[in-house]
mmCIF file of C-alpha atoms in Angstrom:
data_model
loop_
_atom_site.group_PDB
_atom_site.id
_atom_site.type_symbol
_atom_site.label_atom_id
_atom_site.label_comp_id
_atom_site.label_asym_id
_atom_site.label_seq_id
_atom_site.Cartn_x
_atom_site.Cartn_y
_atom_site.Cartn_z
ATOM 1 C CA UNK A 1 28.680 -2.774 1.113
ATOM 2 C CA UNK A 2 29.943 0.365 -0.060
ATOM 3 C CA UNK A 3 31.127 3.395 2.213
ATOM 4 C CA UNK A 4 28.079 5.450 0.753
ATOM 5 C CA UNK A 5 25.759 2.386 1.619
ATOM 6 C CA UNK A 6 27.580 1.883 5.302
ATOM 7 C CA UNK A 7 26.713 5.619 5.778
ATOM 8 C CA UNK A 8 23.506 5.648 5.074
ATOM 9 C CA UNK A 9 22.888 2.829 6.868
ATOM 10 C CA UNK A 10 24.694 4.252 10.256
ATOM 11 C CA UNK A 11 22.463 7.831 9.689
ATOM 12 C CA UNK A 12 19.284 5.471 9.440
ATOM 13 C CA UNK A 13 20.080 3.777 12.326
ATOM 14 C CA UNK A 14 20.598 6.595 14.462
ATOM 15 C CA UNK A 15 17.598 8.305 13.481
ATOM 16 C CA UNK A 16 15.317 5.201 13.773
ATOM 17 C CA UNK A 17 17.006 5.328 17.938
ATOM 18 C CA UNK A 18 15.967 8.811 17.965
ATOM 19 C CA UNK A 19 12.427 7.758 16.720
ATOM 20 C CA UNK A 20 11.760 5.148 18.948
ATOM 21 C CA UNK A 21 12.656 7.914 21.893
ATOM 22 C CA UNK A 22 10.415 10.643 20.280
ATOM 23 C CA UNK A 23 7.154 8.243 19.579
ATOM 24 C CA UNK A 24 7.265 7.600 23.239
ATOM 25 C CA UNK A 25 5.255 10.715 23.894
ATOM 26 C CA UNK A 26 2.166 10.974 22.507
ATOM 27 C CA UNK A 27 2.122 13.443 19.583
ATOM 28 C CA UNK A 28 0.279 17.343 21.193
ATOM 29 C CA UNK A 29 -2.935 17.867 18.518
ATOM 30 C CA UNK A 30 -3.674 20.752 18.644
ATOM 31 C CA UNK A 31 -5.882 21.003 16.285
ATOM 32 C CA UNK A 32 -8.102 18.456 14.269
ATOM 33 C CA UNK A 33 -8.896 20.824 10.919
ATOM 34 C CA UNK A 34 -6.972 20.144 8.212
ATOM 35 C CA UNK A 35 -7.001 20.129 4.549
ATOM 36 C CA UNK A 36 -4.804 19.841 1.510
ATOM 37 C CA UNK A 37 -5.479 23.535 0.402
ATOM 38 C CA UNK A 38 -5.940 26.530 1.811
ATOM 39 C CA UNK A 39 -5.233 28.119 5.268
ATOM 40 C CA UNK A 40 -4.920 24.574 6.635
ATOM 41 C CA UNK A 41 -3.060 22.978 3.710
ATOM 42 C CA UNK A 42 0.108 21.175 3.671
ATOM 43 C CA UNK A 43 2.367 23.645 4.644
ATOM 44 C CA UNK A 44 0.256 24.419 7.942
ATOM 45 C CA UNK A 45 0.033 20.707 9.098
ATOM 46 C CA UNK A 46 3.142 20.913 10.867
ATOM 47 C CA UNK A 47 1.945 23.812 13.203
ATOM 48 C CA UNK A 48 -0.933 21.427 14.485
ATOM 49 C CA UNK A 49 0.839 18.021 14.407
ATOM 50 C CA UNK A 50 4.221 18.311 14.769
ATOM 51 C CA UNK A 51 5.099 15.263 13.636
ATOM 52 C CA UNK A 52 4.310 16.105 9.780
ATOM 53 C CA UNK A 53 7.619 18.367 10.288
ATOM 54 C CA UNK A 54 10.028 15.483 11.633
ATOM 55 C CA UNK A 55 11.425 12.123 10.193
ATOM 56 C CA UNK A 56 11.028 9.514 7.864
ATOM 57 C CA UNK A 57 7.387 11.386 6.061
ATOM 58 C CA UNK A 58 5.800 9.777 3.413
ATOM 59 C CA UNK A 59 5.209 9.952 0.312
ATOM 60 C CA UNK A 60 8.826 10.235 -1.614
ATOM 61 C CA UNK A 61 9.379 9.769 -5.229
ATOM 62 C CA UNK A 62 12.154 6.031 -5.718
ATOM 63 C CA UNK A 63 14.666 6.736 -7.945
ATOM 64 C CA UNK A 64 17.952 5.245 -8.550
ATOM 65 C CA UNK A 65 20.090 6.942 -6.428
ATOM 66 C CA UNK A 66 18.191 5.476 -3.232
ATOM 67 C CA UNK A 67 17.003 2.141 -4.472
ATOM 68 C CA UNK A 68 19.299 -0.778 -2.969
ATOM 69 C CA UNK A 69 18.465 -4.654 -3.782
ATOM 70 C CA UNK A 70 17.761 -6.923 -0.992
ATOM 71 C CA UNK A 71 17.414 -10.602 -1.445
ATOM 72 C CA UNK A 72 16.022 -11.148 1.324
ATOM 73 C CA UNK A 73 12.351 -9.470 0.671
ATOM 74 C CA UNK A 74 9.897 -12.523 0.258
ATOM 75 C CA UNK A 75 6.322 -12.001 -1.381
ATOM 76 C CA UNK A 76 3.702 -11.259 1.001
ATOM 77 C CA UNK A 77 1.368 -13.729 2.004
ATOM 78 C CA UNK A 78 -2.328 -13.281 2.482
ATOM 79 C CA UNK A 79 -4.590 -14.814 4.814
ATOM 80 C CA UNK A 80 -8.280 -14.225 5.070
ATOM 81 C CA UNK A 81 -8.424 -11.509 2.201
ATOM 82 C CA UNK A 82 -11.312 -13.350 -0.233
ATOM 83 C CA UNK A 83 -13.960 -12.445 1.921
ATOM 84 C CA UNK A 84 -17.714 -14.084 0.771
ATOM 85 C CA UNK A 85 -20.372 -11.840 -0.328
ATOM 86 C CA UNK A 86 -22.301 -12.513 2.499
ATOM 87 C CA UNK A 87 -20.141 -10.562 4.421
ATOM 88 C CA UNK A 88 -20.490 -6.351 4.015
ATOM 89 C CA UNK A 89 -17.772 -3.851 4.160
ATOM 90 C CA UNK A 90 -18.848 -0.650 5.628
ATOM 91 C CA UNK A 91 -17.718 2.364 2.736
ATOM 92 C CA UNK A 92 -17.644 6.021 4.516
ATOM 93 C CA UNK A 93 -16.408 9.860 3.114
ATOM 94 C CA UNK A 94 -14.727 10.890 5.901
ATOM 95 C CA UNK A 95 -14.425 14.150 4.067
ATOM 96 C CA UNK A 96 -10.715 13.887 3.145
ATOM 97 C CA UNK A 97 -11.075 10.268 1.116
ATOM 98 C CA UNK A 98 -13.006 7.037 0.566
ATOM 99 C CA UNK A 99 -12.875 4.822 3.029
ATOM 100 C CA UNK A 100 -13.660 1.207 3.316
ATOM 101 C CA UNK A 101 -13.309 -0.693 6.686
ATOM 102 C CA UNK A 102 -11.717 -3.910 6.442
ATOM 103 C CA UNK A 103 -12.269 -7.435 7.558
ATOM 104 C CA UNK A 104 -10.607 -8.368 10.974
ATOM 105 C CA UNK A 105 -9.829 -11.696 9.873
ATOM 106 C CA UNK A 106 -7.798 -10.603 6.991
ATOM 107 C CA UNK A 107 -3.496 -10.164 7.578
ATOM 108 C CA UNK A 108 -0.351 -10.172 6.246
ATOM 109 C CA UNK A 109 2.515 -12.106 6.769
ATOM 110 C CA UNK A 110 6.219 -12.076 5.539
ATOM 111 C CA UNK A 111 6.912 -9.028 7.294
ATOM 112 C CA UNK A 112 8.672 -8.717 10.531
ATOM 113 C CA UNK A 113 5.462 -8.862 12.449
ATOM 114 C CA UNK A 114 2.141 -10.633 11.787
ATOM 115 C CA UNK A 115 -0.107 -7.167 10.713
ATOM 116 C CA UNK A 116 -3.951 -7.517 10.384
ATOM 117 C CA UNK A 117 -6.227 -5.416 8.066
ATOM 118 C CA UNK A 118 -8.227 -2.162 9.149
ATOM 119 C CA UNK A 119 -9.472 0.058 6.226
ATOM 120 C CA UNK A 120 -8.096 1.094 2.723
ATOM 121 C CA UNK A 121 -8.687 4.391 0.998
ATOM 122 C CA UNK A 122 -7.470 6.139 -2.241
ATOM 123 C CA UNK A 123 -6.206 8.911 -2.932
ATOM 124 C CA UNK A 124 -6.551 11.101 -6.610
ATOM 125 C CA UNK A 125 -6.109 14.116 -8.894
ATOM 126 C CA UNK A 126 -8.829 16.021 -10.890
ATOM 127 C CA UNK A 127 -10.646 15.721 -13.811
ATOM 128 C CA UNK A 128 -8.178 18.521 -15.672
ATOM 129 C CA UNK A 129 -5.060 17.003 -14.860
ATOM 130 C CA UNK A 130 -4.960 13.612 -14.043
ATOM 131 C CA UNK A 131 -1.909 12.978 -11.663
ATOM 132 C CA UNK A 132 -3.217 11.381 -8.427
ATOM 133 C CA UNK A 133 -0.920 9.366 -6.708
ATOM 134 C CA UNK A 134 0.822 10.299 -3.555
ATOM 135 C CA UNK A 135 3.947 8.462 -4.352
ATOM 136 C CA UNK A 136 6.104 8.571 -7.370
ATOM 137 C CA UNK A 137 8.818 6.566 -9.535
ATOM 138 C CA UNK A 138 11.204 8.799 -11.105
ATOM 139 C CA UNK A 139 9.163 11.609 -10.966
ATOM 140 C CA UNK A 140 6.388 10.157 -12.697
ATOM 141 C CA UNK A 141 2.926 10.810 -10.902
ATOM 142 C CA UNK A 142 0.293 8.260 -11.410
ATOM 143 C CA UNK A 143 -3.647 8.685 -11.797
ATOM 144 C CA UNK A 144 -4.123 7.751 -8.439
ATOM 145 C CA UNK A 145 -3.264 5.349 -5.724
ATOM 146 C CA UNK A 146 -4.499 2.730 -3.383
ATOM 147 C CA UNK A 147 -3.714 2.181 0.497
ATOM 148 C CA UNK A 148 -4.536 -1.149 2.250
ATOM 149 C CA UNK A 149 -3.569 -0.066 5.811
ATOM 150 C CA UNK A 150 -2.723 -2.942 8.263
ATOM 151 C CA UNK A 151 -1.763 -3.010 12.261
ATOM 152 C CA UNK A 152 0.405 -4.602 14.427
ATOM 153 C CA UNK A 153 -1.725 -7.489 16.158
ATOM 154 C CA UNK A 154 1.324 -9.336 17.185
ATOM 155 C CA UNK A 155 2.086 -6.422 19.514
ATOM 156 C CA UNK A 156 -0.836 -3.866 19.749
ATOM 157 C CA UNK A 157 -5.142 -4.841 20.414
ATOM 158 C CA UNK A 158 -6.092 -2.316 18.087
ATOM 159 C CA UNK A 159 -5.021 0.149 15.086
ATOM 160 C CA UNK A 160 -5.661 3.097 17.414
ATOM 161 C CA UNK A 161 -3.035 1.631 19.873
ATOM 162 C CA UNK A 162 -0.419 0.883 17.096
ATOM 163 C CA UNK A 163 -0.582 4.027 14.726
ATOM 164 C CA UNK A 164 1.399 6.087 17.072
ATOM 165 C CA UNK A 165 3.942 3.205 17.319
ATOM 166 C CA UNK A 166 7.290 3.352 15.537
ATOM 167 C CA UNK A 167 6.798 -0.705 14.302
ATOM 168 C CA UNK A 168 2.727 -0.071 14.348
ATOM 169 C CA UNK A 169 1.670 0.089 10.953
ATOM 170 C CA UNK A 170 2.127 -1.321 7.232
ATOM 171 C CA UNK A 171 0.674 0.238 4.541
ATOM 172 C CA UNK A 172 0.247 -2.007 0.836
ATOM 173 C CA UNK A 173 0.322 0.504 -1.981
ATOM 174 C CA UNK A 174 -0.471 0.189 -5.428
ATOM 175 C CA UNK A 175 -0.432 3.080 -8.472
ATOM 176 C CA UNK A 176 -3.036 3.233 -10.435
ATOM 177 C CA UNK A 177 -3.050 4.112 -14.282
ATOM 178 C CA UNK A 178 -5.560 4.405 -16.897
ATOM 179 C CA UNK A 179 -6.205 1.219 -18.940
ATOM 180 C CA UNK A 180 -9.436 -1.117 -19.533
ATOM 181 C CA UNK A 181 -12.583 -1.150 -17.196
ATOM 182 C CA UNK A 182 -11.333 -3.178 -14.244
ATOM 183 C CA UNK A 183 -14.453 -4.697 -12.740
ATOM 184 C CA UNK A 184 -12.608 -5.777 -9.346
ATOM 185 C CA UNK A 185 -12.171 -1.754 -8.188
ATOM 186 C CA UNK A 186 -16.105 -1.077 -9.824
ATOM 187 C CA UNK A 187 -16.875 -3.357 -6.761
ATOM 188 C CA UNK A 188 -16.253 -0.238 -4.645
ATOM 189 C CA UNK A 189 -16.634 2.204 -7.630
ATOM 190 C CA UNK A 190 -19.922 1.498 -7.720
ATOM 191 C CA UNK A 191 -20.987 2.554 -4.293
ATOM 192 C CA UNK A 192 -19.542 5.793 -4.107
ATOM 193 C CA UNK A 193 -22.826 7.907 -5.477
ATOM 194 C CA UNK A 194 -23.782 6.648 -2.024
ATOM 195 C CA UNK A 195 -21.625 7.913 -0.151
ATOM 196 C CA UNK A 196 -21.252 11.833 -1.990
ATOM 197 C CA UNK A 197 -20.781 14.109 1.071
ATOM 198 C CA UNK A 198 -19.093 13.867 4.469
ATOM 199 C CA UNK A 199 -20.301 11.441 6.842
ATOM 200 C CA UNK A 200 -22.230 9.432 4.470
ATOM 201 C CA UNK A 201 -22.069 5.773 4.957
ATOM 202 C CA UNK A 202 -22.875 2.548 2.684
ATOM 203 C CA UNK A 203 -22.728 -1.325 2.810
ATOM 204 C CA UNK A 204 -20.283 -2.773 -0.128
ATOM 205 C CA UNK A 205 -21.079 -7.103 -0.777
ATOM 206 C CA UNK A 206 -17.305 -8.778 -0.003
ATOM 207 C CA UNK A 207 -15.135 -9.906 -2.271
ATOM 208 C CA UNK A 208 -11.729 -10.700 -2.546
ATOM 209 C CA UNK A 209 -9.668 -7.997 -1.672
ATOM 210 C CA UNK A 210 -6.625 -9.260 -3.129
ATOM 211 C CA UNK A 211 -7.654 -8.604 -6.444
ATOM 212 C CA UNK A 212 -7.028 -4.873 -6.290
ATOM 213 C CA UNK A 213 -3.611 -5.670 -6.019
ATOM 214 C CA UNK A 214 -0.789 -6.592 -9.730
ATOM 215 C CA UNK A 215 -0.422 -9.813 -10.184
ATOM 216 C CA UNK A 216 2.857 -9.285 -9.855
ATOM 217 C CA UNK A 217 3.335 -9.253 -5.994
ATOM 218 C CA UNK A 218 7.164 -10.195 -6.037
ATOM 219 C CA UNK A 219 8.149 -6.975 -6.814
ATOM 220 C CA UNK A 220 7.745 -3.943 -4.397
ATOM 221 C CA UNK A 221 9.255 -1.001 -2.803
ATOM 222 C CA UNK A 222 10.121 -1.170 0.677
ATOM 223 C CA UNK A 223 11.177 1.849 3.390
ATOM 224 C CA UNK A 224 10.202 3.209 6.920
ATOM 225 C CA UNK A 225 8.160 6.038 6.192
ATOM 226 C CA UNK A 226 4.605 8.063 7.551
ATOM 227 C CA UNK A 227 0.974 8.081 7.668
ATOM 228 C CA UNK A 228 0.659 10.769 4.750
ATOM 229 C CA UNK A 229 -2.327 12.448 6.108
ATOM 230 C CA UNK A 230 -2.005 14.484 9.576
ATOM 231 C CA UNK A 231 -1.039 13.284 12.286
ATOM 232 C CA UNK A 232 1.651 12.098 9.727
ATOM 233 C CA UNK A 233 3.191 9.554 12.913
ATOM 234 C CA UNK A 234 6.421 7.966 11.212
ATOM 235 C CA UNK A 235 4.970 4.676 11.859
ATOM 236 C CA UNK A 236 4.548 2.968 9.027
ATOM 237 C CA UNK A 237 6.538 0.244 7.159
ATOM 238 C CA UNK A 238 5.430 0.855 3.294
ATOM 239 C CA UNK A 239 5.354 -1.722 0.539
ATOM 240 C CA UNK A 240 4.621 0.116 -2.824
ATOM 241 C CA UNK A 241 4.080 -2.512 -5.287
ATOM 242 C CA UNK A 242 6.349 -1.788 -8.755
ATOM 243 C CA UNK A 243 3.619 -2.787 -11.188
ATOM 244 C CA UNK A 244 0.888 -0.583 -11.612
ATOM 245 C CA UNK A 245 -3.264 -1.738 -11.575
ATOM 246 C CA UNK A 246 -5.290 -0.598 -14.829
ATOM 247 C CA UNK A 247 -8.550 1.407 -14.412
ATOM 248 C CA UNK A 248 -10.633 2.822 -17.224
ATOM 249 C CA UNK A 249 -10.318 6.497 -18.092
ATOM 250 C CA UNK A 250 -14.420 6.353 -17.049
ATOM 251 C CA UNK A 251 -13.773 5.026 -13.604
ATOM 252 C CA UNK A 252 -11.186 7.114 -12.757
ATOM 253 C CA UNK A 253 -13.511 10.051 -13.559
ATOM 254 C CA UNK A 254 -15.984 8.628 -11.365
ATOM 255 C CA UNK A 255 -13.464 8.777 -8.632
ATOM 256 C CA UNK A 256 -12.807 12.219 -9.561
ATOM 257 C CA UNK A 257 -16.026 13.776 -9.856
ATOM 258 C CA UNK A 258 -18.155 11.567 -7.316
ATOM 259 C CA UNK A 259 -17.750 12.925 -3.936
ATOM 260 C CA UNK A 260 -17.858 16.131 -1.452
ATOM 261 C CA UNK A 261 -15.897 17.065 1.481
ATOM 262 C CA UNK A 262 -18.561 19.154 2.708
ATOM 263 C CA UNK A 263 -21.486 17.238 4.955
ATOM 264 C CA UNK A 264 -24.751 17.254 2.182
ATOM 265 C CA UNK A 265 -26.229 20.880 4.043
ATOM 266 C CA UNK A 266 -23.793 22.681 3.494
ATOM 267 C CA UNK A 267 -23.995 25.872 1.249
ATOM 268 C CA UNK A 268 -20.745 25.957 -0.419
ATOM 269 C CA UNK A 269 -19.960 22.052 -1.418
ATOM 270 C CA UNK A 270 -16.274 21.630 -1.722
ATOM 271 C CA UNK A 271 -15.563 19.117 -4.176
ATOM 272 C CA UNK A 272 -13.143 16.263 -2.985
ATOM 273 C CA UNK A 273 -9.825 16.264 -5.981
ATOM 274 C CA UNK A 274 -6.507 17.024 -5.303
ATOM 275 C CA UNK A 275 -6.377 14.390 -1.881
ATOM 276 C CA UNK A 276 -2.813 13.783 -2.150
ATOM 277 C CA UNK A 277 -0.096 14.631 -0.116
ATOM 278 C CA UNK A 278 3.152 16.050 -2.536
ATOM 279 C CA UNK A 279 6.636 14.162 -2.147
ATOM 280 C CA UNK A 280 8.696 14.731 1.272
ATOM 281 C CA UNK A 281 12.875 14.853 1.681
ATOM 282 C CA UNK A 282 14.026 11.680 2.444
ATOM 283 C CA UNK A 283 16.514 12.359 4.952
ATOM 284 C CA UNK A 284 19.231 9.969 3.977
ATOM 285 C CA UNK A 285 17.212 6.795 4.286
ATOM 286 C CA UNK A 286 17.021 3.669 1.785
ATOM 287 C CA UNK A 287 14.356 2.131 -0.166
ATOM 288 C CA UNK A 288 14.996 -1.505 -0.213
ATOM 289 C CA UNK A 289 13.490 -3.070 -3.702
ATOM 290 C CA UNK A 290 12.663 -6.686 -3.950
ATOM 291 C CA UNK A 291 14.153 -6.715 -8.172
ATOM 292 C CA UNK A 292 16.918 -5.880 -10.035
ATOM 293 C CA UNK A 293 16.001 -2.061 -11.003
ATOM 294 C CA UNK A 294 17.033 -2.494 -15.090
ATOM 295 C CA UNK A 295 17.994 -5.831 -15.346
ATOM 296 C CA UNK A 296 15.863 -6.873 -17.568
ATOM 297 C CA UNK A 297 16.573 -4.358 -19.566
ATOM 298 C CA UNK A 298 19.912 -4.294 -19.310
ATOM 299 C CA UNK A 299 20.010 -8.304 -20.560
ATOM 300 C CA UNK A 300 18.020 -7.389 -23.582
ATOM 301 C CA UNK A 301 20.508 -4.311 -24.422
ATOM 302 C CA UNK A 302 23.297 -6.423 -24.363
ATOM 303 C CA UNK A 303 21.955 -9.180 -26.259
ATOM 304 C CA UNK A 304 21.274 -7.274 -28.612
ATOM 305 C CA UNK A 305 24.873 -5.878 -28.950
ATOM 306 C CA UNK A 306 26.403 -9.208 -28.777
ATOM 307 C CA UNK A 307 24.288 -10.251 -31.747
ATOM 308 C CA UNK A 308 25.335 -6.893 -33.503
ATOM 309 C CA UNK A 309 28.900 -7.370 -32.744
ATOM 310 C CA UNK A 310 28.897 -10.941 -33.937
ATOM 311 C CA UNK A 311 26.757 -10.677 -37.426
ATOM 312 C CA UNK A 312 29.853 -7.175 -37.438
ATOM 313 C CA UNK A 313 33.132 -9.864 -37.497
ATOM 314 C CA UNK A 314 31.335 -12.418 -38.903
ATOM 315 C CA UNK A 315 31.165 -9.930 -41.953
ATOM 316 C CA UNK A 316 34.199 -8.404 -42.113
ATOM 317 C CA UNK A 317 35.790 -12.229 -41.933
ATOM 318 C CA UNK A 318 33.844 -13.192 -45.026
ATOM 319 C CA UNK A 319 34.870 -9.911 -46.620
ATOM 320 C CA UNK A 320 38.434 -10.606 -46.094
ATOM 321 C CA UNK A 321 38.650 -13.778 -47.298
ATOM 322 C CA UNK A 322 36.978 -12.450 -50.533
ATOM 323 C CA UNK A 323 39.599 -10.302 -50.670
ATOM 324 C CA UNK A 324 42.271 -12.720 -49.956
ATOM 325 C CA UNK A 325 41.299 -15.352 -52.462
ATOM 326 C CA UNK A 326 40.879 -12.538 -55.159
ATOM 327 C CA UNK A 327 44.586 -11.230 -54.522
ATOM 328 C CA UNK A 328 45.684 -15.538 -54.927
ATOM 329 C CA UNK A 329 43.913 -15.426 -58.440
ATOM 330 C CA UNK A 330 46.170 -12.558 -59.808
ATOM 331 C CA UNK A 331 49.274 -14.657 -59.061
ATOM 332 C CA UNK A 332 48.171 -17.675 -61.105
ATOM 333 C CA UNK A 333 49.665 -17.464 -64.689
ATOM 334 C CA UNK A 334 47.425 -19.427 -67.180
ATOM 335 C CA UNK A 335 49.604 -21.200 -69.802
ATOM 336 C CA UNK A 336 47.567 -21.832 -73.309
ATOM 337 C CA UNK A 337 47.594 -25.892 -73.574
ATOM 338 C CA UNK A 338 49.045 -28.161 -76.417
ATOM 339 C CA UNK A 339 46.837 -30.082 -78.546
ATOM 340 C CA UNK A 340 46.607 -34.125 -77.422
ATOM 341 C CA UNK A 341 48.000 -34.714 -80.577
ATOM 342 C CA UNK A 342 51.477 -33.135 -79.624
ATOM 343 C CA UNK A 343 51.555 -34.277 -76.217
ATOM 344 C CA UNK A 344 51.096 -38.436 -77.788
ATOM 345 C CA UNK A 345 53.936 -37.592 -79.994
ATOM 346 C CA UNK A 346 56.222 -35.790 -77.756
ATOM 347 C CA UNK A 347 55.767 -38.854 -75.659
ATOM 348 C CA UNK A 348 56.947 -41.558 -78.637
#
């Protein structure tokens, strides 16, 4: 490990002791308004819950200079998460997102504690400018972004007992670009004209849930981070998959254009765009990855120079050797021959 790495992981250590001590006490709300604009926008949350203020907040953008392999990050495994269409998930606009409560008898395992499924809910841009996502790689937004939130049920009866919790929650993430129609996420699309303002509710079929997620589920992010919506508790142990999920253009403009934060009365609707939280410090923390950031790409790059650099001496061999054997030819000296004839008689 390398002095920078040792550091970082000494600061992360004593800040996740100093964590532990400050979750101990219940966070003071003092307030339960809140929005992502205006008087009680971002940069007022931490007056009302100071915990959007402190440690280890969430969202942050990964980029190279904080991304460390670890080989010992398995794939998640899913239990429970094709749920039958006789079952219904209950979809609500809780006036900030879309949510949709989750299955009881769907968790995750592969993580240091067994964590059971409560809700997910997405977050998004607007119809003029497309950039949704909470988190980001390198800078780059996406369209928008998925959370499947999950508890503690090894240690904690309920989600409301564990979100407060330093080891509480994980959160599944997964960006969201523009692509084809993906008929999986119009399984929820679908519903939301029913659910338009605040406090709406509707019944969604089931269906399996874990086809929201890449296929590519060996690959992820991984860091201590925050709920990223007030009370912003540092409580959550994020897995941001690396591999984006396609939706068409169409559905994200559904999700952009579909709903209200206002309650259906209300005289001045506020539309519901712009639900993301923007990207927080990181405070000296890692982001363990579960690939080789580049490799791939790396292996190709140098392939391709080794080929390059081959076909490049294999040439200048066969041009030397050209050369070589022309420079022999100018030393020959070509003598005109004697006619048979002579040669039998200077033989008698």
């Amino acid at each position: 490990m390398s002095a920078k790495s040792f550091n970082t992981v000494i600061v992360a250590t004593v800040l996740t002791f100093f964590l532990q001590i400050q979750l101990s006490v219940q966070a003071p709300l003092n307030g339960s308004k809140w929005s992502y604009i205006g008087p009680d926008g971002e940069k007022a949350w931490p007056k009302k819950y100071p915990f959007c203020g402190g440690v280890f907040q969430s969202p942050i953008d990964f980029h190279k200079d904080i991304l460390q392999y670890d080989s010992n990050l398995l794939p998640l495994e899913f239990i429970g998460y094709n749920v039958p269409s006789t079952d219904q998930f209950t979809l609500t606009n809780n006036g900030h997102s879309v949510k949709m409560y989750l299955s009881p008898t769907m968790y995750i395992r592969n993580l240091p504690f067994e964590y059971t499924a409560s809700q997910l809910h997405l977050h998004w841009g607007n119809r003029n400018k497309s950039e949704g996502s909470e988190h980001t790689i390198g800078g780059k937004h996406f369209a928008a972004e998925l959370h499947i939130v999950h508890y503690n049920s090894e240690k904690y009866p309920d989600i409301t007992a564990a979100m407060d919790k330093a080891d509480g929650l994980a959160v599944l993430a997964i960006l969201l670009e523009i692509g084809p129609f993906n008929p999986t996420y119009e399984k929820i699309f679908r519903h939301f004209r029913n659910v338009k303002y605040k406090d709406q509710m509707a019944q969604v079929p089931g269906f399996n849930i874990q086809e929201l997620l890449p296929d590519r589920l060996d690959e992820y992010y991984r860091y201590e981070g925050s709920l990223t919506t007030p009370p912003c508790y540092p409580s959550v142990l994020w897995t941001v998959f690396r591999h984006p999920v396609k939706i068409s253009q169409e559905q994200l403009r559904a999700l952009e254009t579909a709903m209200y934060c206002t309650e259906s009365d209300d005289p001045e609707p506020l539309e519901m765009v712009d639900n993301f939280r923007h990207v927080q410090k990181f405070d000296e923390r890692l982001v363990f990855i579960s690939f080789h950031e580049g490799v791939v790409v790396s292996v190709v790059i140098a392939c391709i120079v080794g080929v390059v650099i081959i076909l490049a001496v294999a040439f200048w061999l066969f041009k030397r050797k050209s050369c070589k054997k022309g420079e022999d030819n100018t030393r020959v000296i070509y003598k005109p021959g004697r006619d048979k004839e002579e040669e039998d008689t200077s033989e008698v």
